[in-house]
CSV table of C-alpha atoms in Angstrom, one decimal:
chain,number,residue,atom,x,y,z
A,1,MET,CA,28.9,-17.3,2.8
A,2,THR,CA,31.2,-14.9,1.6
A,3,ARG,CA,30.0,-16.3,-1.9
A,4,ALA,CA,26.6,-15.3,-2.0
A,5,GLY,CA,26.6,-11.9,-3.5
A,6,ALA,CA,28.2,-12.5,-6.5
A,7,THR,CA,25.2,-15.2,-6.7
A,8,VAL,CA,22.7,-12.7,-5.8
A,9,GLY,CA,22.4,-11.7,-9.3
A,10,THR,CA,21.5,-8.8,-11.3
A,11,ASP,CA,18.1,-8.6,-11.1
A,12,ALA,CA,17.6,-5.2,-10.3
A,13,SER,CA,13.4,-5.5,-9.9
A,14,PHE,CA,13.8,-5.7,-6.1
A,15,PRO,CA,16.1,-2.7,-4.7
A,16,GLY,CA,16.4,-1.9,-1.3
A,17,ARG,CA,16.5,-4.0,1.6
A,18,TYR,CA,14.6,-7.4,2.0
A,19,TRP,CA,14.6,-10.6,4.2
A,20,PHE,CA,14.0,-13.5,2.1
A,21,ILE,CA,14.7,-17.3,3.0
A,22,LEU,CA,16.6,-19.4,0.4
A,23,GLU,CA,16.8,-23.4,0.2
A,24,ASP,CA,19.4,-25.2,-1.5
A,25,ILE,CA,22.5,-24.3,0.1
A,26,VAL,CA,24.7,-26.5,-2.3
A,27,THR,CA,28.6,-26.5,-0.8
A,28,GLN,CA,31.1,-26.6,-3.3
A,29,PRO,CA,33.6,-29.6,-2.7
A,30,GLY,CA,36.9,-28.5,-2.6
A,31,VAL,CA,36.3,-24.7,-2.0
A,32,GLY,CA,36.2,-24.8,1.0
A,33,ASP,CA,33.1,-22.6,1.8
A,34,GLU,CA,29.8,-22.8,1.1
A,35,THR,CA,28.1,-21.3,-1.7
A,36,CYS,CA,24.5,-20.9,-2.9
A,37,GLY,CA,22.6,-22.3,-5.4
A,38,PHE,CA,19.7,-19.5,-5.7
A,39,SER,CA,16.8,-21.6,-7.2
A,40,GLY,CA,13.8,-19.5,-7.5
A,41,LEU,CA,15.0,-16.5,-6.2
A,42,ARG,CA,12.6,-14.0,-8.3
A,43,GLU,CA,9.7,-16.1,-6.6
A,44,VAL,CA,10.6,-15.9,-3.2
A,45,LEU,CA,11.8,-12.1,-3.5
A,46,SER,CA,8.7,-11.3,-5.0
A,47,ALA,CA,6.6,-13.5,-2.3
A,48,VAL,CA,8.2,-11.5,0.8
A,49,VAL,CA,8.0,-8.1,-0.9
A,50,ASN,CA,4.6,-8.5,-0.7
A,51,LEU,CA,4.0,-10.0,2.6
A,52,MET,CA,6.5,-7.9,4.4
A,53,GLY,CA,6.2,-4.3,2.4
A,54,SER,CA,9.9,-1.9,1.5
A,55,ASP,CA,10.3,-0.8,4.8
A,56,SER,CA,11.1,-4.5,6.4
A,57,PRO,CA,14.6,-4.9,8.1
A,58,ASN,CA,17.2,-6.6,6.1
A,59,GLY,CA,18.5,-10.0,5.9
A,60,LEU,CA,18.5,-13.2,5.1
A,61,ILE,CA,18.0,-16.8,6.6
A,62,MET,CA,19.1,-19.7,4.9
A,63,VAL,CA,17.9,-23.1,5.4
A,64,GLN,CA,20.1,-26.1,5.1
A,65,GLU,CA,19.3,-29.7,4.9
A,66,GLY,CA,21.6,-31.9,7.5
A,67,ARG,CA,23.2,-28.7,8.6
A,68,TYR,CA,21.2,-25.7,9.4
A,69,SER,CA,23.5,-22.5,9.9
A,70,LEU,CA,22.0,-19.0,9.8
A,71,HIS,CA,24.6,-16.4,8.7
A,72,ARG,CA,25.2,-12.2,8.7
A,73,HIS,CA,27.1,-10.5,6.2
A,74,TRP,CA,26.3,-7.6,4.2
A,75,LEU,CA,25.9,-8.2,0.0
A,76,GLY,CA,26.8,-5.1,-0.8
A,77,ALA,CA,25.7,-4.0,-3.6
A,78,TYR,CA,22.5,-5.4,-3.8
A,79,GLY,CA,21.5,-4.3,-0.5
A,80,CYS,CA,20.5,-7.2,1.4
A,81,MET,CA,22.0,-8.3,4.1
A,82,VAL,CA,23.0,-12.1,5.6
A,83,CYS,CA,21.5,-13.0,9.1
A,84,GLY,CA,22.5,-15.8,11.4
A,85,PHE,CA,24.8,-17.4,13.3
A,86,PRO,CA,26.3,-20.7,13.4
A,87,LEU,CA,23.9,-23.4,15.3
A,88,SER,CA,24.0,-26.3,17.6
A,89,GLU,CA,21.6,-29.1,17.8
A,90,GLY,CA,18.2,-29.1,19.6
A,91,GLY,CA,17.8,-26.2,21.5
A,92,ALA,CA,19.9,-23.4,19.9
A,93,MET,CA,18.5,-24.0,16.6
A,94,PHE,CA,15.0,-23.8,17.7
A,95,ARG,CA,16.1,-20.2,19.1
A,96,SER,CA,17.3,-19.7,16.0
A,97,TYR,CA,14.2,-20.4,14.3
A,98,ALA,CA,12.1,-18.5,16.4
A,99,ARG,CA,14.5,-15.7,15.8
A,100,GLY,CA,14.6,-16.1,12.5
A,101,LEU,CA,10.7,-16.2,11.9
A,102,GLY,CA,9.8,-13.3,14.6
A,103,LEU,CA,12.7,-10.7,13.1
A,104,LEU,CA,10.9,-12.3,9.5
A,105,THR,CA,7.8,-11.5,9.9
A,106,ASN,CA,8.4,-7.7,12.5
A,107,GLY,CA,7.5,-9.7,15.1
A,108,ARG,CA,4.4,-10.9,13.6
A,109,VAL,CA,5.4,-14.7,13.8
A,110,ARG,CA,6.0,-16.2,17.4
A,111,LEU,CA,7.3,-19.6,17.6
A,112,VAL,CA,6.8,-21.3,20.5
A,113,THR,CA,7.5,-25.1,22.6
A,114,HIS,CA,3.9,-26.9,23.4
A,115,GLY,CA,5.3,-25.7,27.1
A,116,GLY,CA,5.4,-22.3,26.1
A,117,PHE,CA,2.4,-21.7,24.2
A,118,PRO,CA,-0.9,-19.6,25.3
A,119,PRO,CA,-2.8,-21.3,28.1
A,120,ASP,CA,-6.6,-22.2,26.9
A,121,PRO,CA,-9.4,-19.4,27.1
A,122,GLU,CA,-11.4,-19.5,30.0
A,123,PRO,CA,-14.6,-20.2,29.4
A,124,ASP,CA,-16.3,-17.3,29.8
A,125,GLN,CA,-14.1,-16.4,27.0
A,126,ILE,CA,-15.3,-18.6,24.2
A,127,LEU,CA,-17.7,-17.7,21.5
A,128,PHE,CA,-17.5,-21.6,20.7
A,129,GLU,CA,-15.5,-24.3,20.3
A,130,GLY,CA,-15.4,-27.9,18.2
A,131,SER,CA,-13.9,-30.4,16.7
A,132,VAL,CA,-12.3,-30.7,13.2
A,133,GLU,CA,-12.4,-34.2,12.3
A,134,THR,CA,-14.6,-34.1,9.2
A,135,PRO,CA,-15.3,-31.9,6.5
A,136,GLN,CA,-19.0,-31.4,7.6
A,137,GLN,CA,-17.9,-30.8,11.4
A,138,ALA,CA,-15.6,-28.1,9.6
A,139,GLY,CA,-18.6,-26.8,7.4
A,140,ALA,CA,-20.5,-26.5,10.2
A,141,LEU,CA,-18.0,-24.6,12.8
A,142,LEU,CA,-17.4,-22.2,9.6
A,143,ALA,CA,-21.4,-21.4,9.3
A,144,ARG,CA,-20.9,-20.6,13.3
A,145,PHE,CA,-18.1,-18.7,12.9
A,146,ARG,CA,-20.3,-16.3,10.0
A,147,LYS,CA,-22.9,-15.9,12.4
A,148,VAL,CA,-20.9,-14.7,15.1
A,149,LEU,CA,-19.0,-12.3,13.2
A,150,THR,CA,-22.3,-10.8,11.2
A,151,GLY,CA,-22.6,-7.5,13.0
A,152,GLN,CA,-19.9,-7.3,15.4
A,153,VAL,CA,-17.7,-6.2,13.0
A,154,PRO,CA,-17.6,-4.3,9.4
A,155,PRO,CA,-18.6,-6.9,6.3
A,156,ARG,CA,-15.5,-6.4,4.6
A,157,GLN,CA,-13.3,-7.1,7.5
A,158,ALA,CA,-15.7,-9.8,8.5
A,159,LEU,CA,-15.1,-11.6,4.6
A,160,LEU,CA,-11.2,-11.7,5.5
A,161,HIS,CA,-11.9,-13.0,9.3
A,162,GLN,CA,-14.1,-15.6,7.8
A,163,LEU,CA,-10.5,-16.1,5.0
A,164,VAL,CA,-8.5,-17.0,7.9
A,165,PHE,CA,-10.7,-19.1,9.6
A,166,ALA,CA,-11.4,-20.9,6.6
A,167,GLU,CA,-7.5,-21.3,5.6
A,168,LEU,CA,-6.7,-22.7,9.4
A,169,THR,CA,-9.4,-25.1,9.5
A,170,ALA,CA,-8.5,-26.6,6.3
A,171,ASN,CA,-5.3,-26.8,7.4
A,172,THR,CA,-6.5,-28.8,10.7
A,173,LEU,CA,-8.6,-30.5,9.0
A,174,ARG,CA,-6.1,-31.2,6.1
A,175,TYR,CA,-3.2,-32.4,8.0
A,176,GLY,CA,-3.7,-33.1,11.8
A,177,ARG,CA,-5.8,-35.4,13.5
A,178,HIS,CA,-8.2,-35.0,16.5
A,179,GLY,CA,-8.3,-31.2,15.2
A,180,ARG,CA,-10.3,-28.6,17.4
A,181,MET,CA,-10.4,-25.2,16.7
A,182,VAL,CA,-11.4,-22.5,19.5
A,183,LEU,CA,-12.6,-18.8,19.2
A,184,TYR,CA,-12.8,-16.9,21.7
A,185,GLU,CA,-12.7,-13.0,22.4
A,186,GLU,CA,-10.5,-11.1,24.7
A,187,ALA,CA,-9.4,-7.7,24.8
A,188,GLU,CA,-11.7,-7.1,22.2
A,189,SER,CA,-10.1,-9.0,19.4
A,190,PHE,CA,-11.1,-12.3,18.3
A,191,SER,CA,-8.8,-15.3,18.7
A,192,ILE,CA,-8.6,-18.7,16.9
A,193,MET,CA,-6.6,-21.6,18.5
A,194,ALA,CA,-6.4,-24.7,16.2
A,195,LYS,CA,-4.9,-27.7,17.8
A,196,ASP,CA,-4.5,-31.2,16.6
A,197,GLN,CA,-2.5,-34.3,17.4
A,198,GLY,CA,-1.3,-34.5,13.8
A,199,PRO,CA,2.4,-35.0,12.4
A,200,GLY,CA,3.8,-31.4,13.4
A,201,ILE,CA,5.5,-29.3,10.4
A,202,PRO,CA,9.0,-30.5,10.6
A,203,LEU,CA,11.4,-27.3,11.7
A,204,GLU,CA,13.0,-26.9,9.3
A,205,ARG,CA,10.1,-26.5,7.0
A,206,LEU,CA,8.7,-23.9,9.4
A,207,PRO,CA,9.6,-21.0,7.2
A,208,SER,CA,9.3,-21.6,4.4
A,209,SER,CA,5.5,-23.6,5.0
A,210,LEU,CA,4.1,-20.3,6.7
A,211,LEU,CA,6.1,-17.8,4.5
A,212,LEU,CA,6.2,-19.2,1.3
A,213,THR,CA,3.1,-18.8,-1.0
A,214,GLY,CA,3.1,-22.2,-3.3
A,215,HIS,CA,5.0,-24.2,-0.8
A,216,THR,CA,2.2,-27.8,-0.6
A,217,THR,CA,2.4,-31.6,0.5
A,218,THR,CA,-0.9,-31.6,-0.9
A,219,PRO,CA,-1.6,-32.3,-4.5
A,220,ARG,CA,-4.2,-29.2,-6.3
A,221,SER,CA,-3.2,-27.4,-3.5
A,222,LEU,CA,-1.9,-23.3,-4.2
A,223,GLY,CA,-0.2,-23.6,-0.4
A,224,ALA,CA,-1.9,-20.2,-0.2
A,225,GLY,CA,-3.1,-20.8,3.3
A,226,LEU,CA,-0.7,-20.4,5.6
A,227,PRO,CA,0.8,-16.7,4.4
A,228,LEU,CA,-2.2,-15.6,4.0
A,229,ILE,CA,-3.1,-16.2,7.6
A,230,ILE,CA,-0.4,-14.5,8.5
A,231,ARG,CA,-0.6,-11.5,6.2
A,232,LEU,CA,-4.6,-11.2,7.8
A,233,ALA,CA,-3.7,-11.8,11.6
A,234,GLU,CA,-2.3,-9.5,14.1
A,235,THR,CA,-0.1,-12.2,15.2
A,236,VAL,CA,0.3,-15.9,14.7
A,237,THR,CA,1.8,-18.3,17.3
A,238,VAL,CA,2.8,-21.6,16.3
A,239,ALA,CA,4.1,-24.6,18.0
A,240,SER,CA,4.3,-27.2,15.9
A,241,GLY,CA,6.0,-30.6,17.3
A,242,ASP,CA,5.3,-34.7,18.5
A,243,GLN,CA,2.4,-32.8,20.1
A,244,GLY,CA,1.0,-32.2,17.2
A,245,THR,CA,0.4,-28.6,15.9
A,246,TRP,CA,-1.3,-25.7,18.2
A,247,ILE,CA,-1.9,-22.5,16.7
A,248,LEU,CA,-2.9,-19.6,18.0
A,249,VAL,CA,-4.4,-16.5,15.5
A,250,ARG,CA,-5.2,-13.4,16.7
A,251,LEU,CA,-7.2,-11.0,14.4
A,252,PRO,CA,-6.8,-7.5,14.0
A,253,PRO,CA,-9.1,-5.5,16.5
A,254,THR,CA,-10.2,-3.2,13.9
A,255,GLN,CA,-10.6,-2.6,9.8
A,256,THR,CA,-7.1,-2.4,9.0
A,257,GLU,CA,-5.0,-2.5,5.4
A,258,VAL,CA,-3.8,-6.1,4.9
A,259,LYS,CA,0.0,-5.4,5.6
B,1,MET,CA,-22.9,-24.9,-2.2
B,2,ARG,CA,-25.0,-24.9,-5.1
B,3,MET,CA,-24.6,-25.2,-9.2
B,4,GLU,CA,-27.1,-23.9,-11.7
B,5,MET,CA,-26.6,-24.6,-14.9
B,6,THR,CA,-28.2,-22.5,-17.9
B,7,GLN,CA,-27.7,-22.5,-21.6
B,8,ASP,CA,-27.6,-19.7,-24.2
B,9,GLY,CA,-26.8,-20.7,-27.4
B,10,SER,CA,-23.1,-22.3,-27.4
B,11,ARG,CA,-22.5,-20.5,-24.2
B,12,ILE,CA,-22.9,-22.8,-20.8
B,13,VAL,CA,-23.4,-20.5,-18.2
B,14,ILE,CA,-22.8,-22.1,-14.1
B,15,ALA,CA,-23.6,-19.4,-11.3
B,16,LEU,CA,-22.9,-20.7,-8.2
B,17,GLN,CA,-24.4,-20.4,-5.1
B,18,GLY,CA,-22.6,-20.3,-1.7
B,19,ASP,CA,-19.4,-20.8,-0.3
B,20,VAL,CA,-16.9,-21.9,-2.6
B,21,VAL,CA,-14.7,-23.4,-0.2
B,22,PHE,CA,-12.3,-27.0,1.1
B,23,THR,CA,-15.3,-28.8,2.0
B,24,THR,CA,-17.3,-28.4,-1.5
B,25,ARG,CA,-14.7,-28.3,-3.5
B,26,ASP,CA,-14.6,-31.6,-5.0
B,27,GLU,CA,-17.8,-31.2,-5.5
B,28,PHE,CA,-17.6,-28.4,-7.7
B,29,GLU,CA,-14.6,-29.8,-9.6
B,30,SER,CA,-16.7,-33.1,-10.6
B,31,GLU,CA,-19.6,-31.8,-11.9
B,32,LEU,CA,-17.4,-28.5,-13.8
B,33,ARG,CA,-15.6,-31.3,-15.6
B,34,ARG,CA,-19.0,-33.3,-16.5
B,35,ILE,CA,-20.0,-30.5,-18.1
B,36,MET,CA,-17.0,-29.5,-20.0
B,37,GLU,CA,-16.7,-32.4,-21.1
B,38,LYS,CA,-19.4,-30.8,-24.0
B,39,ALA,CA,-18.6,-27.4,-23.6
B,40,VAL,CA,-17.0,-24.8,-26.3
B,41,ASP,CA,-17.6,-21.5,-24.0
B,42,MET,CA,-18.6,-21.2,-20.3
B,43,VAL,CA,-19.1,-18.3,-18.1
B,44,LEU,CA,-19.3,-18.9,-14.3
B,45,ASP,CA,-21.2,-16.6,-12.5
B,46,LEU,CA,-20.2,-15.8,-9.0
B,47,GLU,CA,-23.0,-13.3,-8.3
B,48,ARG,CA,-24.5,-15.4,-5.4
B,49,VAL,CA,-21.2,-16.7,-4.3
B,50,ASP,CA,-21.2,-15.5,-0.7
B,51,PHE,CA,-17.2,-16.9,0.3
B,52,ILE,CA,-14.2,-18.6,-0.9
B,53,ASP,CA,-11.1,-19.8,0.3
B,54,SER,CA,-7.6,-20.5,-1.4
B,55,SER,CA,-9.2,-24.4,-2.0
B,56,GLY,CA,-12.3,-23.0,-4.0
B,57,VAL,CA,-9.9,-20.3,-5.9
B,58,ALA,CA,-7.8,-23.2,-6.6
B,59,ALA,CA,-10.8,-25.2,-7.9
B,60,ILE,CA,-11.5,-22.7,-10.2
B,61,LEU,CA,-7.7,-21.7,-11.5
B,62,ALA,CA,-8.2,-26.1,-12.1
B,63,ALA,CA,-11.4,-25.6,-14.0
B,64,CYS,CA,-9.6,-22.5,-16.6
B,65,GLU,CA,-7.0,-24.3,-16.9
B,66,ASP,CA,-8.5,-27.4,-17.8
B,67,ALA,CA,-10.7,-25.2,-20.1
B,68,ARG,CA,-7.8,-23.9,-21.8
B,69,LEU,CA,-6.2,-27.2,-22.6
B,70,ALA,CA,-9.4,-28.3,-23.9
B,71,GLY,CA,-10.1,-25.4,-26.4
B,72,ILE,CA,-13.0,-23.8,-24.5
B,73,THR,CA,-13.6,-20.2,-23.5
B,74,PHE,CA,-13.7,-20.0,-20.2
B,75,ARG,CA,-14.8,-16.5,-18.5
B,76,ILE,CA,-15.6,-15.1,-14.7
B,77,LYS,CA,-18.2,-12.7,-14.3
B,78,ASN,CA,-20.2,-10.7,-11.2
B,79,VAL,CA,-17.3,-11.3,-8.9
B,80,ALA,CA,-18.1,-8.8,-6.2
B,81,PRO,CA,-15.2,-6.3,-4.6
B,82,ASP,CA,-15.0,-8.6,-1.7
B,83,LEU,CA,-15.0,-11.4,-3.0
B,84,LEU,CA,-12.3,-10.6,-5.9
B,85,GLU,CA,-10.0,-9.4,-3.3
B,86,ILE,CA,-9.7,-12.9,-1.6
B,87,PHE,CA,-8.6,-13.6,-5.5
B,88,GLU,CA,-6.2,-10.7,-5.1
B,89,LEU,CA,-4.6,-11.6,-1.8
B,90,ILE,CA,-3.7,-15.3,-3.0
B,91,GLY,CA,-1.9,-13.8,-5.9
B,92,VAL,CA,-4.3,-15.3,-8.8
B,93,LYS,CA,-6.6,-12.0,-9.7
B,94,ASP,CA,-4.0,-11.1,-12.7
B,95,VAL,CA,-3.9,-14.6,-13.8
B,96,LEU,CA,-7.9,-15.2,-14.6
B,97,PRO,CA,-10.1,-14.3,-17.0
B,98,PHE,CA,-12.2,-11.5,-15.3
B,99,ASP,CA,-15.1,-10.3,-16.8
């Protein structure tokens, strides 16, 4: 990746140090080295800057189809550091993605296996739970969520919590199978657990699906749901694979600024 | 979600009420499309909207674009500050024609 510095370009709109995600890494035949094709660089940087703020650690995670590798080196004048290390298949790859997502989001996103997913809440913690298999069920859950939160948190925060719940419910309905949502309270904060038995999000798609607005497989969608959830949540724990997608969102305990 | 249509001269005002969300999007879009067939000047009134999610925002964005392509004047009015924040969080506040 030593050629990446030359291709970052002369965009002076992004001074300082940033994490960002790239796709479309191209291997130039005959060069014997990998170079980056930066498609949509401005859009990616803009998205990550908006998400992370200016005091984030710097770095770059690159996702390449077929050969997954994260590389670390300093890109000099642009103040961007490319982070990563060579991967093997299987567990090492997963651990690298998990580490990368955690680093990219200052620990806000935790990628785990289904076996490592937090346990279901205790029955006395549960405020409500329900299936998300039809739009009617989803609408009913949304109404219940609003009712539970009314009077429990300030109105503006309730609206933002509701946004998280709506986006998570929509995703579970749209992409999952036999989806189920649980709202519970723990240590003075609300948590939403969404589990489905759908196809899951492929590992290599997780960074863009979770962090970049505009990544969607659905027509007419803004692809804003998951990035919005992450932006508004305290933490987001994700397990996704053959067993479906499980997401646990811990909402901020008090009214805070959106990060 | 309910839609109430009134006409003021050549201007059609569509007042939305309730939640503009993923479960009501199809209904909203199909009704709006029907109204646009005969409109030249439209205003979307969001005063009585309780909540909107990214699907609702996408529907409004699509309506705005359809109006533009059809040569229909399109404005959005009476958006409460909390609701406007949702448009801003989704990143479309500056591209929509708010009054």
